[in-house]
C-alpha positions as a Markdown table, in Angstrom:
| # | Residue | x | y | z |
|---|---|---|---|---|
| 1 | Met | -32.0 | -87.3 | -42.8 |
| 2 | Ser | -31.3 | -84.6 | -45.1 |
| 3 | His | -34.6 | -83.0 | -44.3 |
| 4 | Val | -33.9 | -83.0 | -40.6 |
| 5 | Asp | -30.5 | -81.6 | -41.2 |
| 6 | Ser | -31.8 | -78.8 | -43.4 |
| 7 | Arg | -34.4 | -77.9 | -40.8 |
| 8 | Thr | -31.8 | -77.8 | -38.0 |
| 9 | Met | -29.7 | -75.6 | -40.2 |
| 10 | Ser | -32.7 | -73.3 | -40.9 |
| 11 | Leu | -33.3 | -72.9 | -37.2 |
| 12 | Gly | -29.6 | -72.4 | -36.4 |
| 13 | Leu | -29.0 | -69.5 | -38.7 |
| 14 | Pro | -31.2 | -66.9 | -36.9 |
| 15 | His | -29.8 | -68.0 | -33.5 |
| 16 | Arg | -26.3 | -67.5 | -34.7 |
| 17 | Arg | -27.2 | -64.2 | -36.1 |
| 18 | Arg | -28.7 | -63.2 | -32.8 |
| 19 | Val | -25.7 | -64.4 | -31.0 |
| 20 | Gly | -23.5 | -62.4 | -33.4 |
| 21 | Val | -25.5 | -59.3 | -32.9 |
| 22 | Arg | -25.4 | -59.8 | -29.1 |
| 23 | Arg | -21.7 | -60.3 | -29.2 |
| 24 | Leu | -21.3 | -57.2 | -31.3 |
| 25 | Ala | -23.5 | -55.2 | -28.9 |
| 26 | Ile | -21.4 | -56.5 | -26.0 |
| 27 | Leu | -18.2 | -55.7 | -27.7 |
| 28 | Val | -19.5 | -52.2 | -28.6 |
| 29 | Ser | -20.8 | -51.6 | -25.1 |
| 30 | Leu | -17.5 | -53.0 | -23.7 |
| 31 | Gly | -15.6 | -50.7 | -26.0 |
| 32 | Leu | -17.7 | -47.7 | -25.0 |
| 33 | Met | -17.3 | -48.5 | -21.4 |
| 34 | Leu | -13.5 | -49.0 | -21.7 |
| 35 | Leu | -13.4 | -45.7 | -23.6 |
| 36 | Ala | -15.4 | -44.0 | -20.9 |
| 37 | Val | -13.1 | -45.4 | -18.2 |
| 38 | Val | -10.0 | -44.3 | -20.0 |
| 39 | Ala | -11.5 | -40.9 | -20.6 |
| 40 | Ser | -12.5 | -40.6 | -16.9 |
| 41 | Leu | -9.0 | -41.6 | -15.7 |
| 42 | Phe | -7.5 | -39.0 | -18.1 |
| 43 | Leu | -9.9 | -36.3 | -16.9 |
| 44 | Val | -9.2 | -37.2 | -13.2 |
| 45 | Arg | -5.4 | -36.8 | -13.8 |
| 46 | Thr | -6.1 | -33.6 | -15.7 |
| 47 | Val | -8.2 | -32.3 | -12.9 |
| 48 | Asp | -5.5 | -33.3 | -10.4 |
| 49 | Ser | -3.0 | -31.4 | -12.5 |
| 50 | Gln | -5.2 | -28.4 | -12.6 |
| 51 | Leu | -5.8 | -28.5 | -8.9 |
| 52 | Ala | -2.1 | -28.7 | -8.3 |
| 53 | Asp | -1.7 | -25.6 | -10.6 |
| 54 | Ile | -4.4 | -23.8 | -8.7 |
| 55 | Ala | -2.7 | -24.6 | -5.3 |
| 56 | Asn | 0.6 | -23.4 | -6.8 |
| 57 | Thr | -1.1 | -20.2 | -8.0 |
| 58 | Tyr | -2.5 | -19.5 | -4.5 |
| 59 | Glu | 0.9 | -20.1 | -3.0 |
| 60 | Ile | 2.5 | -17.7 | -5.5 |
| 61 | Arg | -0.1 | -15.0 | -4.6 |
| 62 | Arg | 0.5 | -15.6 | -0.9 |
| 63 | Gln | 4.3 | -15.4 | -1.2 |
| 64 | Ala | 4.0 | -12.3 | -3.3 |
| 65 | Arg | 1.9 | -10.6 | -0.7 |
| 66 | Glu | 4.2 | -11.9 | 2.0 |
| 67 | Leu | 7.1 | -10.3 | 0.2 |
| 68 | Met | 5.2 | -7.0 | 0.0 |
| 69 | Leu | 4.3 | -7.2 | 3.7 |
| 70 | Ala | 8.0 | -7.9 | 4.6 |
| 71 | Ile | 9.1 | -4.8 | 2.6 |
| 72 | Val | 6.4 | -2.7 | 4.2 |
| 73 | Asp | 7.2 | -4.0 | 7.7 |
| 74 | Ala | 10.9 | -3.3 | 7.1 |
| 75 | Glu | 10.1 | 0.3 | 6.0 |
| 76 | Thr | 7.8 | 0.7 | 9.0 |
| 77 | Gly | 10.5 | -0.4 | 11.4 |
| 78 | Gln | 13.0 | 1.9 | 9.7 |
| 79 | Arg | 10.8 | 4.9 | 9.9 |
| 80 | Gly | 9.8 | 4.2 | 13.5 |
| 81 | Tyr | 13.5 | 4.0 | 14.4 |
| 82 | Leu | 14.5 | 7.1 | 12.5 |
| 83 | Leu | 11.6 | 9.2 | 13.9 |
| 84 | Thr | 11.8 | 8.0 | 17.5 |
| 85 | Arg | 15.4 | 6.6 | 17.8 |
| 86 | Asp | 13.8 | 3.7 | 19.7 |
| 87 | Glu | 15.9 | 0.6 | 19.0 |
| 88 | Ala | 12.8 | -1.5 | 19.7 |
| 89 | Tyr | 11.9 | -0.8 | 16.1 |
| 90 | Leu | 15.0 | -2.5 | 14.9 |
| 91 | Thr | 13.7 | -5.9 | 16.0 |
| 92 | Pro | 10.7 | -6.0 | 13.5 |
| 93 | Tyr | 12.9 | -4.3 | 10.9 |
| 94 | Asn | 15.6 | -7.0 | 11.1 |
| 95 | Ala | 13.0 | -9.8 | 11.1 |
| 96 | Ala | 11.3 | -8.3 | 8.0 |
| 97 | Val | 14.7 | -7.9 | 6.2 |
| 98 | Ala | 15.5 | -11.5 | 6.9 |
| 99 | Asn | 12.1 | -12.6 | 5.8 |
| 100 | Met | 12.5 | -10.7 | 2.5 |
| 101 | Ser | 15.3 | -12.9 | 1.1 |
| 102 | Gly | 13.6 | -16.2 | 2.1 |
| 103 | Thr | 10.3 | -15.1 | 0.6 |
| 104 | Tyr | 11.9 | -13.9 | -2.6 |
| 105 | Asp | 13.7 | -17.2 | -3.0 |
| 106 | Gln | 10.5 | -19.2 | -2.4 |
| 107 | Leu | 8.7 | -17.1 | -4.9 |
| 108 | Ser | 11.5 | -17.7 | -7.4 |
| 109 | Val | 11.2 | -21.5 | -7.0 |
| 110 | Leu | 7.4 | -21.3 | -7.5 |
| 111 | Leu | 7.8 | -19.3 | -10.7 |
| 112 | Arg | 10.6 | -21.5 | -12.3 |
| 113 | Asp | 8.1 | -23.0 | -14.7 |
| 114 | Ser | 6.7 | -19.5 | -15.7 |
| 115 | Pro | 9.3 | -17.6 | -17.7 |
| 116 | Thr | 7.2 | -14.4 | -17.9 |
| 117 | Gln | 6.5 | -14.3 | -14.2 |
| 118 | Ala | 10.1 | -15.2 | -13.4 |
| 119 | Glu | 11.3 | -12.3 | -15.5 |
| 120 | Arg | 8.9 | -10.0 | -13.8 |
| 121 | Leu | 10.1 | -11.1 | -10.4 |
| 122 | Ala | 13.7 | -10.8 | -11.5 |
| 123 | Ala | 13.0 | -7.2 | -12.7 |
| 124 | Ile | 12.2 | -6.1 | -9.2 |
| 125 | Ala | 15.3 | -7.7 | -7.5 |
| 126 | Pro | 17.5 | -4.6 | -8.1 |
| 127 | Asp | 14.7 | -2.4 | -6.6 |
| 128 | Ile | 14.3 | -4.6 | -3.6 |
| 129 | Glu | 18.1 | -4.6 | -3.0 |
| 130 | Ala | 18.2 | -0.9 | -3.5 |
| 131 | Lys | 15.4 | -0.4 | -1.0 |
| 132 | Arg | 17.1 | -2.7 | 1.5 |
| 133 | Ala | 20.4 | -0.8 | 1.0 |
| 134 | Glu | 18.6 | 2.6 | 1.4 |
| 135 | Met | 16.9 | 1.5 | 4.7 |
| 136 | Ala | 20.2 | 0.1 | 6.0 |
| 137 | His | 22.0 | 3.2 | 5.1 |
| 138 | Thr | 19.6 | 5.5 | 6.9 |
| 139 | Ile | 19.7 | 3.3 | 10.0 |
| 140 | Glu | 23.6 | 3.4 | 9.9 |
| 141 | Leu | 23.5 | 7.2 | 9.6 |
| 142 | Met | 21.1 | 7.5 | 12.5 |
| 143 | Ser | 23.2 | 5.1 | 14.6 |
| 144 | Ala | 26.2 | 7.2 | 13.8 |
| 145 | Gly | 24.5 | 10.3 | 15.0 |
| 146 | Gln | 24.1 | 11.8 | 11.6 |
| 147 | Val | 20.4 | 12.6 | 12.2 |
| 148 | Pro | 19.9 | 15.4 | 9.5 |
| 149 | Glu | 21.5 | 13.2 | 6.8 |
| 150 | Ala | 19.4 | 10.2 | 7.8 |
| 151 | Leu | 16.1 | 12.2 | 7.9 |
| 152 | Ala | 17.0 | 13.9 | 4.6 |
| 153 | Leu | 17.5 | 10.6 | 3.0 |
| 154 | Leu | 14.2 | 9.3 | 4.6 |
| 155 | Arg | 12.3 | 12.3 | 3.2 |
| 156 | Ser | 13.7 | 12.1 | -0.3 |
| 157 | Asp | 11.7 | 10.7 | -3.2 |
| 158 | Ala | 14.1 | 7.9 | -4.0 |
| 159 | Gly | 12.7 | 5.5 | -1.4 |
| 160 | Arg | 9.1 | 6.3 | -2.4 |
| 161 | Glu | 9.8 | 5.7 | -6.0 |
| 162 | Leu | 11.5 | 2.3 | -5.2 |
| 163 | Met | 8.4 | 1.3 | -3.2 |
| 164 | Asp | 6.1 | 2.4 | -6.0 |
| 165 | Arg | 8.0 | 0.3 | -8.6 |
| 166 | Ile | 8.1 | -2.7 | -6.3 |
| 167 | Arg | 4.3 | -2.4 | -5.6 |
| 168 | Thr | 3.6 | -2.0 | -9.3 |
| 169 | His | 5.6 | -5.1 | -10.3 |
| 170 | Leu | 4.2 | -7.3 | -7.5 |
| 171 | Arg | 0.6 | -6.2 | -8.3 |
| 172 | Ala | 1.2 | -7.0 | -11.9 |
| 173 | Leu | 2.6 | -10.4 | -10.8 |
| 174 | Ile | -0.5 | -11.1 | -8.6 |
| 175 | Ala | -2.8 | -9.9 | -11.3 |
| 176 | Glu | -1.3 | -12.3 | -13.8 |
| 177 | Glu | -1.7 | -15.1 | -11.3 |
| 178 | Asp | -5.3 | -14.0 | -10.7 |
| 179 | Asp | -6.0 | -14.3 | -14.5 |
| 180 | Arg | -4.4 | -17.7 | -14.5 |
| 181 | Leu | -6.5 | -18.8 | -11.5 |
| 182 | Val | -9.6 | -17.7 | -13.4 |
| 183 | Glu | -8.6 | -19.7 | -16.5 |
| 184 | Arg | -7.7 | -22.8 | -14.4 |
| 185 | Asn | -11.0 | -22.7 | -12.5 |
| 186 | Ala | -12.8 | -22.5 | -15.8 |
| 187 | Ala | -10.8 | -25.5 | -17.1 |
| 188 | Val | -11.6 | -27.5 | -13.9 |
| 189 | Ala | -15.3 | -26.7 | -14.4 |
| 190 | Ile | -15.1 | -28.0 | -18.0 |
| 191 | Tyr | -13.2 | -31.1 | -16.9 |
| 192 | Arg | -15.8 | -31.7 | -14.2 |
| 193 | Gln | -18.6 | -31.5 | -16.7 |
| 194 | Ser | -16.6 | -33.9 | -19.0 |
| 195 | Leu | -16.1 | -36.2 | -16.2 |
| 196 | Val | -19.8 | -36.3 | -15.5 |
| 197 | Ala | -20.5 | -37.0 | -19.2 |
| 198 | Thr | -18.0 | -39.8 | -19.4 |
| 199 | Thr | -19.4 | -41.2 | -16.1 |
| 200 | Leu | -22.9 | -41.3 | -17.6 |
| 201 | Ala | -21.6 | -42.9 | -20.7 |
| 202 | Ala | -19.9 | -45.6 | -18.6 |
| 203 | Leu | -23.1 | -46.2 | -16.7 |
| 204 | Ile | -25.1 | -46.6 | -19.9 |
| 205 | Ala | -22.5 | -49.0 | -21.3 |
| 206 | Ala | -22.6 | -50.9 | -18.0 |
| 207 | Ala | -26.4 | -51.2 | -18.2 |
| 208 | Ala | -26.1 | -52.7 | -21.7 |
| 209 | Leu | -23.6 | -55.3 | -20.3 |
| 210 | Ala | -25.5 | -56.0 | -17.1 |
| 211 | Tyr | -27.0 | -59.3 | -18.2 |
| 212 | Ala | -23.5 | -60.7 | -19.0 |
| 213 | Leu | -21.0 | -58.6 | -17.2 |
| 214 | Leu | -22.9 | -57.4 | -14.1 |
| 215 | Ser | -20.3 | -58.1 | -11.5 |
| 216 | Arg | -17.5 | -56.7 | -13.7 |
| 217 | Ser | -19.5 | -53.6 | -14.5 |
| 218 | Gln | -20.3 | -53.1 | -10.8 |
| 219 | Arg | -16.7 | -53.2 | -9.9 |
| 220 | Arg | -16.0 | -50.5 | -12.5 |
| 221 | Val | -18.9 | -48.4 | -11.3 |
| 222 | Asp | -17.5 | -48.7 | -7.8 |
| 223 | Ala | -14.1 | -47.6 | -9.0 |
| 224 | Leu | -15.6 | -44.6 | -10.7 |
| 225 | Ala | -17.5 | -43.7 | -7.5 |
| 226 | Glu | -14.3 | -44.0 | -5.5 |
| 227 | Gln | -12.6 | -41.7 | -8.0 |
| 228 | Gln | -15.4 | -39.2 | -7.7 |
| 229 | Ser | -15.2 | -39.4 | -3.9 |
| 230 | Ala | -11.5 | -38.8 | -4.1 |
| 231 | Leu | -12.0 | -35.8 | -6.3 |
| 232 | Arg | -14.6 | -34.4 | -3.9 |
| 233 | Thr | -12.3 | -35.0 | -1.0 |
| 234 | Gln | -9.5 | -33.2 | -2.9 |
| 235 | Asn | -11.8 | -30.3 | -3.6 |
| 236 | Glu | -12.8 | -30.1 | 0.0 |
| 237 | Glu | -9.2 | -30.1 | 1.1 |
| 238 | Leu | -8.3 | -27.5 | -1.5 |
| 239 | Glu | -11.2 | -25.3 | -0.3 |
| 240 | Ala | -10.1 | -25.7 | 3.3 |
| 241 | Arg | -6.6 | -24.7 | 2.3 |
| 242 | Val | -7.9 | -21.6 | 0.4 |
| 243 | Arg | -10.0 | -20.6 | 3.5 |
| 244 | Ala | -6.9 | -21.0 | 5.7 |
| 245 | Arg | -4.7 | -19.0 | 3.3 |
| 246 | Thr | -7.4 | -16.3 | 3.1 |
| 247 | Ala | -7.6 | -16.2 | 6.9 |
| 248 | Glu | -3.8 | -15.8 | 7.1 |
| 249 | Val | -3.9 | -12.9 | 4.6 |
| 250 | Glu | -6.7 | -11.2 | 6.5 |
| 251 | Glu | -4.8 | -11.7 | 9.8 |
| 252 | Ala | -1.7 | -10.2 | 8.2 |
| 253 | Arg | -3.7 | -7.3 | 6.9 |
| 254 | Ala | -5.3 | -6.7 | 10.3 |
| 255 | Arg | -1.8 | -6.9 | 11.9 |
| 256 | Ser | -0.5 | -4.4 | 9.4 |
| 257 | Glu | -3.4 | -2.0 | 10.1 |
| 258 | Arg | -2.9 | -2.2 | 13.8 |
| 259 | Glu | 0.8 | -1.5 | 13.3 |
| 260 | Arg | 0.0 | 1.5 | 11.1 |
| 261 | Glu | -2.4 | 2.9 | 13.7 |
| 262 | Arg | 0.2 | 2.4 | 16.4 |
| 263 | Val | 2.9 | 4.2 | 14.4 |
| 264 | Glu | 0.4 | 7.0 | 13.6 |
| 265 | Ala | -0.3 | 7.4 | 17.3 |
| 266 | Leu | 3.4 | 7.3 | 18.1 |
| 267 | Leu | 4.1 | 10.0 | 15.5 |
| 268 | Gln | 1.3 | 12.2 | 16.8 |
| 269 | Asp | 2.5 | 11.8 | 20.3 |
| 270 | Thr | 6.1 | 12.5 | 19.2 |
| 271 | Asn | 5.0 | 15.7 | 17.5 |
| 272 | His | 3.1 | 16.8 | 20.5 |
| 273 | Arg | 6.1 | 16.1 | 22.8 |
| 274 | Ile | 8.4 | 18.0 | 20.5 |
| 275 | Gly | 5.9 | 20.9 | 20.6 |
| 276 | Asn | 5.8 | 20.8 | 24.4 |
| 277 | Ser | 9.5 | 20.7 | 24.6 |
| 278 | Leu | 9.9 | 23.7 | 22.4 |
| 279 | Ala | 7.2 | 25.4 | 24.4 |
| 280 | Thr | 9.4 | 24.8 | 27.5 |
| 281 | Val | 12.3 | 26.3 | 25.7 |
| 282 | Ser | 10.2 | 29.3 | 24.8 |
| 283 | Ser | 9.3 | 29.7 | 28.5 |
| 284 | Leu | 12.9 | 29.6 | 29.4 |
| 285 | Leu | 13.7 | 32.3 | 26.9 |
| 286 | Gly | 10.9 | 34.3 | 28.4 |
| 287 | Leu | 12.4 | 34.0 | 31.8 |
| 288 | Gln | 15.8 | 35.0 | 30.5 |
| 289 | Leu | 14.0 | 37.9 | 28.7 |
| 290 | Ala | 12.5 | 39.1 | 32.0 |
| 291 | Arg | 16.0 | 39.1 | 33.6 |
| 292 | Ser | 17.8 | 40.9 | 30.9 |
| 293 | Ser | 18.3 | 44.7 | 31.0 |
| 294 | Ser | 19.9 | 45.2 | 27.6 |
| 295 | Asp | 17.5 | 46.3 | 24.9 |
| 296 | Glu | 19.5 | 44.5 | 22.2 |
| 297 | Val | 19.6 | 41.3 | 24.1 |
| 298 | Arg | 15.9 | 41.6 | 25.0 |
| 299 | Asn | 15.0 | 42.1 | 21.3 |
| 300 | Ala | 17.1 | 39.1 | 20.3 |
| 301 | Leu | 15.5 | 36.9 | 23.0 |
| 302 | Glu | 12.1 | 38.1 | 22.2 |
| 303 | Ala | 12.6 | 37.2 | 18.5 |
| 304 | Ala | 14.0 | 33.8 | 19.4 |
| 305 | Gln | 11.1 | 33.1 | 21.8 |
| 306 | Ala | 8.6 | 34.0 | 19.1 |
| 307 | Arg | 10.3 | 31.7 | 16.5 |
| 308 | Val | 10.6 | 28.8 | 19.0 |
| 309 | Gln | 6.9 | 29.3 | 19.9 |
| 310 | Ala | 6.0 | 29.2 | 16.2 |
| 311 | Ile | 7.9 | 25.9 | 15.7 |
| 312 | Ala | 6.3 | 24.5 | 18.8 |
| 313 | Ser | 2.8 | 25.5 | 17.6 |
| 314 | Gly | 3.5 | 23.8 | 14.2 |
| 315 | His | 4.5 | 20.5 | 15.8 |
| 316 | Arg | 1.6 | 20.5 | 18.2 |
| 317 | Arg | -0.9 | 21.3 | 15.5 |
| 318 | Leu | 0.4 | 18.8 | 12.9 |
| 319 | Arg | -2.1 | 16.1 | 12.2 |
| 320 | Leu | -0.9 | 13.4 | 9.9 |
| 321 | Gly | -3.0 | 11.8 | 7.2 |
| 322 | Ala | -3.7 | 8.1 | 6.7 |
| 323 | Asp | -0.4 | 7.6 | 4.9 |
| 324 | Leu | 1.5 | 9.1 | 7.9 |
| 325 | Glu | 3.4 | 11.4 | 5.5 |
| 326 | Thr | 0.9 | 14.1 | 4.6 |
| 327 | Thr | -1.4 | 16.6 | 6.2 |
| 328 | Asn | -4.2 | 18.9 | 5.2 |
| 329 | Ala | -2.7 | 22.3 | 4.7 |
| 330 | Ala | -6.0 | 24.2 | 5.4 |
| 331 | Glu | -6.6 | 22.5 | 8.7 |
| 332 | Phe | -2.9 | 22.9 | 9.8 |
| 333 | Leu | -2.6 | 26.6 | 8.8 |
| 334 | Asp | -5.9 | 27.4 | 10.3 |
| 335 | Asp | -4.7 | 26.0 | 13.7 |
| 336 | Val | -1.4 | 27.8 | 13.4 |
| 337 | Thr | -3.1 | 31.1 | 12.6 |
| 338 | Glu | -5.4 | 30.6 | 15.5 |
| 339 | Asp | -2.4 | 30.2 | 17.8 |
| 340 | Leu | -1.0 | 33.5 | 16.4 |
| 341 | Ala | -4.3 | 35.3 | 17.0 |
| 342 | Gln | -4.3 | 34.1 | 20.6 |
| 343 | Gly | -0.7 | 35.3 | 21.0 |
| 344 | Val | -1.5 | 38.9 | 20.1 |
| 345 | Pro | -0.3 | 41.1 | 23.1 |
| 346 | Pro | -3.1 | 42.4 | 25.4 |
| 347 | Gly | -4.4 | 45.7 | 24.4 |
| 348 | Ser | -4.0 | 45.0 | 20.7 |
| 349 | Ser | -7.0 | 44.4 | 18.5 |
| 350 | Val | -5.5 | 42.7 | 15.5 |
| 351 | Ser | -7.8 | 40.3 | 13.7 |
| 352 | Phe | -6.9 | 37.6 | 11.3 |
| 353 | Val | -8.8 | 36.7 | 8.1 |
| 354 | Arg | -8.0 | 33.2 | 6.8 |
| 355 | Asp | -8.4 | 31.8 | 3.3 |
| 356 | Phe | -6.8 | 28.3 | 2.9 |
| 357 | Glu | -7.3 | 25.9 | 0.1 |
| 358 | Pro | -7.5 | 22.3 | 1.4 |
| 359 | Leu | -4.3 | 21.0 | -0.3 |
| 360 | Thr | -2.7 | 17.7 | 0.8 |
| 361 | Ile | 1.0 | 18.4 | 1.3 |
| 362 | Pro | 3.9 | 16.5 | 2.9 |
| 363 | Ala | 4.0 | 16.9 | 6.6 |
| 364 | Arg | 7.7 | 17.9 | 6.6 |
| 365 | Asp | 6.8 | 20.9 | 4.4 |
| 366 | Ala | 3.8 | 21.9 | 6.4 |
| 367 | Thr | 5.8 | 22.9 | 9.5 |
| 368 | Thr | 8.2 | 24.9 | 7.3 |
| 369 | Ile | 5.3 | 26.8 | 5.7 |
| 370 | Gly | 3.8 | 27.4 | 9.2 |
| 371 | Ile | 7.1 | 29.0 | 10.3 |
| 372 | Val | 6.9 | 31.4 | 7.3 |
| 373 | Val | 3.3 | 32.3 | 8.1 |
| 374 | Ser | 4.3 | 33.0 | 11.7 |
| 375 | Glu | 7.3 | 35.2 | 10.6 |
| 376 | Leu | 5.2 | 37.3 | 8.2 |
| 377 | Ala | 2.2 | 37.7 | 10.6 |
| 378 | Thr | 4.5 | 38.5 | 13.5 |
| 379 | Asn | 6.3 | 41.1 | 11.4 |
| 380 | Ala | 3.0 | 42.7 | 10.4 |
| 381 | Cys | 1.9 | 42.8 | 14.1 |
| 382 | Lys | 5.2 | 44.5 | 15.0 |
| 383 | His | 5.6 | 47.0 | 12.2 |
| 384 | Ala | 2.3 | 47.5 | 10.4 |
| 385 | Phe | 0.1 | 49.1 | 13.0 |
| 386 | Gly | 0.4 | 52.2 | 15.0 |
| 387 | Ala | 0.4 | 52.7 | 18.7 |
| 388 | Asp | -3.2 | 51.5 | 19.1 |
| 389 | Gly | -2.2 | 48.1 | 17.6 |
| 390 | Lys | -5.5 | 47.9 | 15.7 |
| 391 | Gly | -5.8 | 46.3 | 12.2 |
| 392 | Thr | -6.5 | 43.2 | 10.1 |
| 393 | Ile | -4.1 | 40.6 | 8.8 |
| 394 | Trp | -5.1 | 38.4 | 5.8 |
| 395 | Val | -3.5 | 35.1 | 5.4 |
| 396 | Arg | -4.1 | 33.2 | 2.1 |
| 397 | Phe | -2.7 | 29.8 | 0.9 |
| 398 | Gly | -3.6 | 28.0 | -2.3 |
| 399 | Arg | -3.1 | 27.9 | -6.0 |
| 400 | Gly | -2.9 | 31.2 | -7.8 |
| 401 | Ala | -4.2 | 32.1 | -11.3 |
| 402 | Asn | -1.1 | 30.5 | -12.8 |
| 403 | Gly | -1.7 | 27.2 | -10.9 |
| 404 | Val | 1.3 | 27.8 | -8.7 |
| 405 | Val | 0.9 | 27.3 | -4.9 |
| 406 | Thr | 1.2 | 30.7 | -3.3 |
| 407 | Leu | 1.3 | 32.0 | 0.3 |
| 408 | Ala | 0.2 | 35.6 | 0.8 |
| 409 | Val | 0.1 | 37.7 | 4.0 |
| 410 | Glu | -1.4 | 41.2 | 3.8 |
| 411 | Asp | -2.2 | 43.9 | 6.4 |
| 412 | Asp | -4.1 | 47.2 | 6.3 |
| 413 | Gly | -1.5 | 49.0 | 8.4 |
| 414 | Gln | 0.6 | 52.1 | 7.7 |
| 415 | Gly | 2.2 | 50.7 | 4.6 |
| 416 | Met | 5.8 | 50.0 | 3.5 |
| 417 | Gln | 8.5 | 52.3 | 4.9 |
| 418 | Glu | 11.8 | 53.3 | 3.5 |
| 419 | Thr | 13.5 | 50.7 | 5.7 |
| 420 | Gly | 11.6 | 47.9 | 3.9 |
| 421 | Asn | 9.1 | 47.2 | 6.7 |
| 422 | Gly | 11.2 | 44.5 | 8.2 |
| 423 | Arg | 12.6 | 43.1 | 4.9 |
| 424 | Ser | 16.2 | 43.1 | 6.0 |
| 425 | Gly | 16.0 | 41.2 | 9.2 |
| 426 | Leu | 16.4 | 37.5 | 10.1 |
| 427 | Gly | 12.7 | 36.9 | 9.5 |
| 428 | Ala | 13.0 | 38.1 | 5.9 |
| 429 | Leu | 16.0 | 35.9 | 5.4 |
| 430 | Ile | 14.1 | 32.9 | 6.6 |
| 431 | Val | 11.2 | 33.7 | 4.2 |
| 432 | Arg | 13.7 | 34.1 | 1.2 |
| 433 | Gln | 15.4 | 30.8 | 2.0 |
| 434 | Val | 12.0 | 29.0 | 2.2 |
| 435 | Ala | 11.0 | 30.5 | -1.2 |
| 436 | Asn | 14.3 | 29.3 | -2.7 |
| 437 | Gln | 13.8 | 25.9 | -1.1 |
| 438 | Phe | 10.5 | 25.4 | -3.0 |
| 439 | Gly | 11.8 | 26.9 | -6.3 |
| 440 | Gly | 10.3 | 30.3 | -5.9 |
| 441 | Ala | 11.7 | 33.7 | -6.7 |
| 442 | Glu | 12.3 | 36.5 | -4.1 |
| 443 | Pro | 9.2 | 37.2 | -2.0 |
| 444 | Arg | 7.2 | 40.1 | -3.4 |
| 445 | Tyr | 6.7 | 43.1 | -1.1 |
| 446 | Ala | 4.1 | 45.5 | -2.4 |
| 447 | Pro | 1.7 | 48.2 | -1.2 |
| 448 | Arg | -1.7 | 46.8 | -0.6 |
| 449 | Pro | -4.6 | 48.5 | -2.4 |
| 450 | Gly | -6.4 | 50.5 | 0.2 |
| 451 | Gly | -3.4 | 50.8 | 2.4 |
| 452 | Gly | -1.0 | 48.4 | 4.1 |
| 453 | Thr | 1.5 | 45.9 | 2.8 |
| 454 | Ser | 1.2 | 42.7 | 0.8 |
| 455 | Val | 3.8 | 39.9 | 0.9 |
| 456 | Thr | 3.5 | 37.1 | -1.7 |
| 457 | Val | 5.7 | 34.0 | -1.7 |
| 458 | Glu | 5.3 | 31.5 | -4.6 |
| 459 | Leu | 6.1 | 27.8 | -4.0 |
| 460 | Pro | 6.2 | 26.2 | -7.4 |
| 461 | Lys | 8.1 | 23.1 | -6.3 |
| 462 | Leu | 5.9 | 22.3 | -3.3 |
| 463 | Glu | 4.6 | 18.8 | -3.7 |
| 464 | Val | 0.8 | 18.6 | -3.7 |
| 465 | Arg | -0.4 | 15.0 | -3.3 |
| 466 | Asn | -3.5 | 13.4 | -4.8 |
| 467 | Gly | -6.7 | 13.8 | -2.9 |
| 468 | Ser | -6.2 | 17.6 | -2.4 |
């Protein structure tokens, strides 16, 4: 009996060991599987959080662009109203102003968990309010009939500086969000890889437990598959939202571009109409000139007609740049000088030689410079040449040796006279005032080498834009 018992015991010991090893393997596999499941759930939650952050980042970027578009639309409506006095521009202006506050508030809510971005947004609040007050003030001035004050405020640098600061801060805000988006996308990629790794670990553990826990392992694999499917579905939804947001931004950009083109066409048409109206005034002065018998009155009407015609030529010839605020000085002055050459009286043989540097200058200053060119060239035609009216007039515009923008008009006529060769009349006064307006000294009248007169006007404070 003892022999049998000892044999049974000898056979039972290896079996118990195998059972113990199997149980240990099952427990280890089960532990690994549980660990993989826990890790997967944690990663899924982390990915969900990252996706929510990415969606929030896209919304912040969209709201920031919406805020910029609202400010630009408001400024476009303001400028359209000030330049045309058409109250139809006040509708988009009011809508944009109303949208600014709501967009800013939404952006503030989105940035409440980002102190740095919230401070950056708060920093531009005074500039946005100042820009809104400046636009409202110009519209109130225009509505009250104070046109020169409204246009002067529009053409000042204050509003442009406000817009530059607002753009700078908003671009910095968007750039920061872009950096965060890149970081979050990288984190999502890492979490996805980790999720795949933990899934593989769970599958390996499930294979080890298949002979004892097949059904249970299958349920967990199905659960993981459902989680992966949910993650893919969320990714697809997020990508669809991103595509929709991108389409909205593109549509807004296209709408803004169409509006800019419409405003540009309107401004060009306005300038042309102003030029035509002034040409009509010039014609009326010509009719009055023909009916007047007084030499003094005829001289005054003739001078007034020439100046009105010069202003009309400037408006007709003005072509705005892409920003609707600047023009190419060389193209503009070349057209104005061409009009002067065509306006030379019959029988005269005055030729014009032009030398213009292609500087980009504000459109409001271009017409003023065109008037000065017309005054000096007309004065040369009247006083410089003899009875045969034969000679040459040189017109130059560009940076001098000292880097200062300079306008020079020369002729090869009979030279300066004791009377100053027209230096004491209304035209000379206009030239002096323009020189003072742009920070220059008194215009320099000097004999031209080889005969004739040279008039030089320095314009040190004339603003020359980038791209010249």
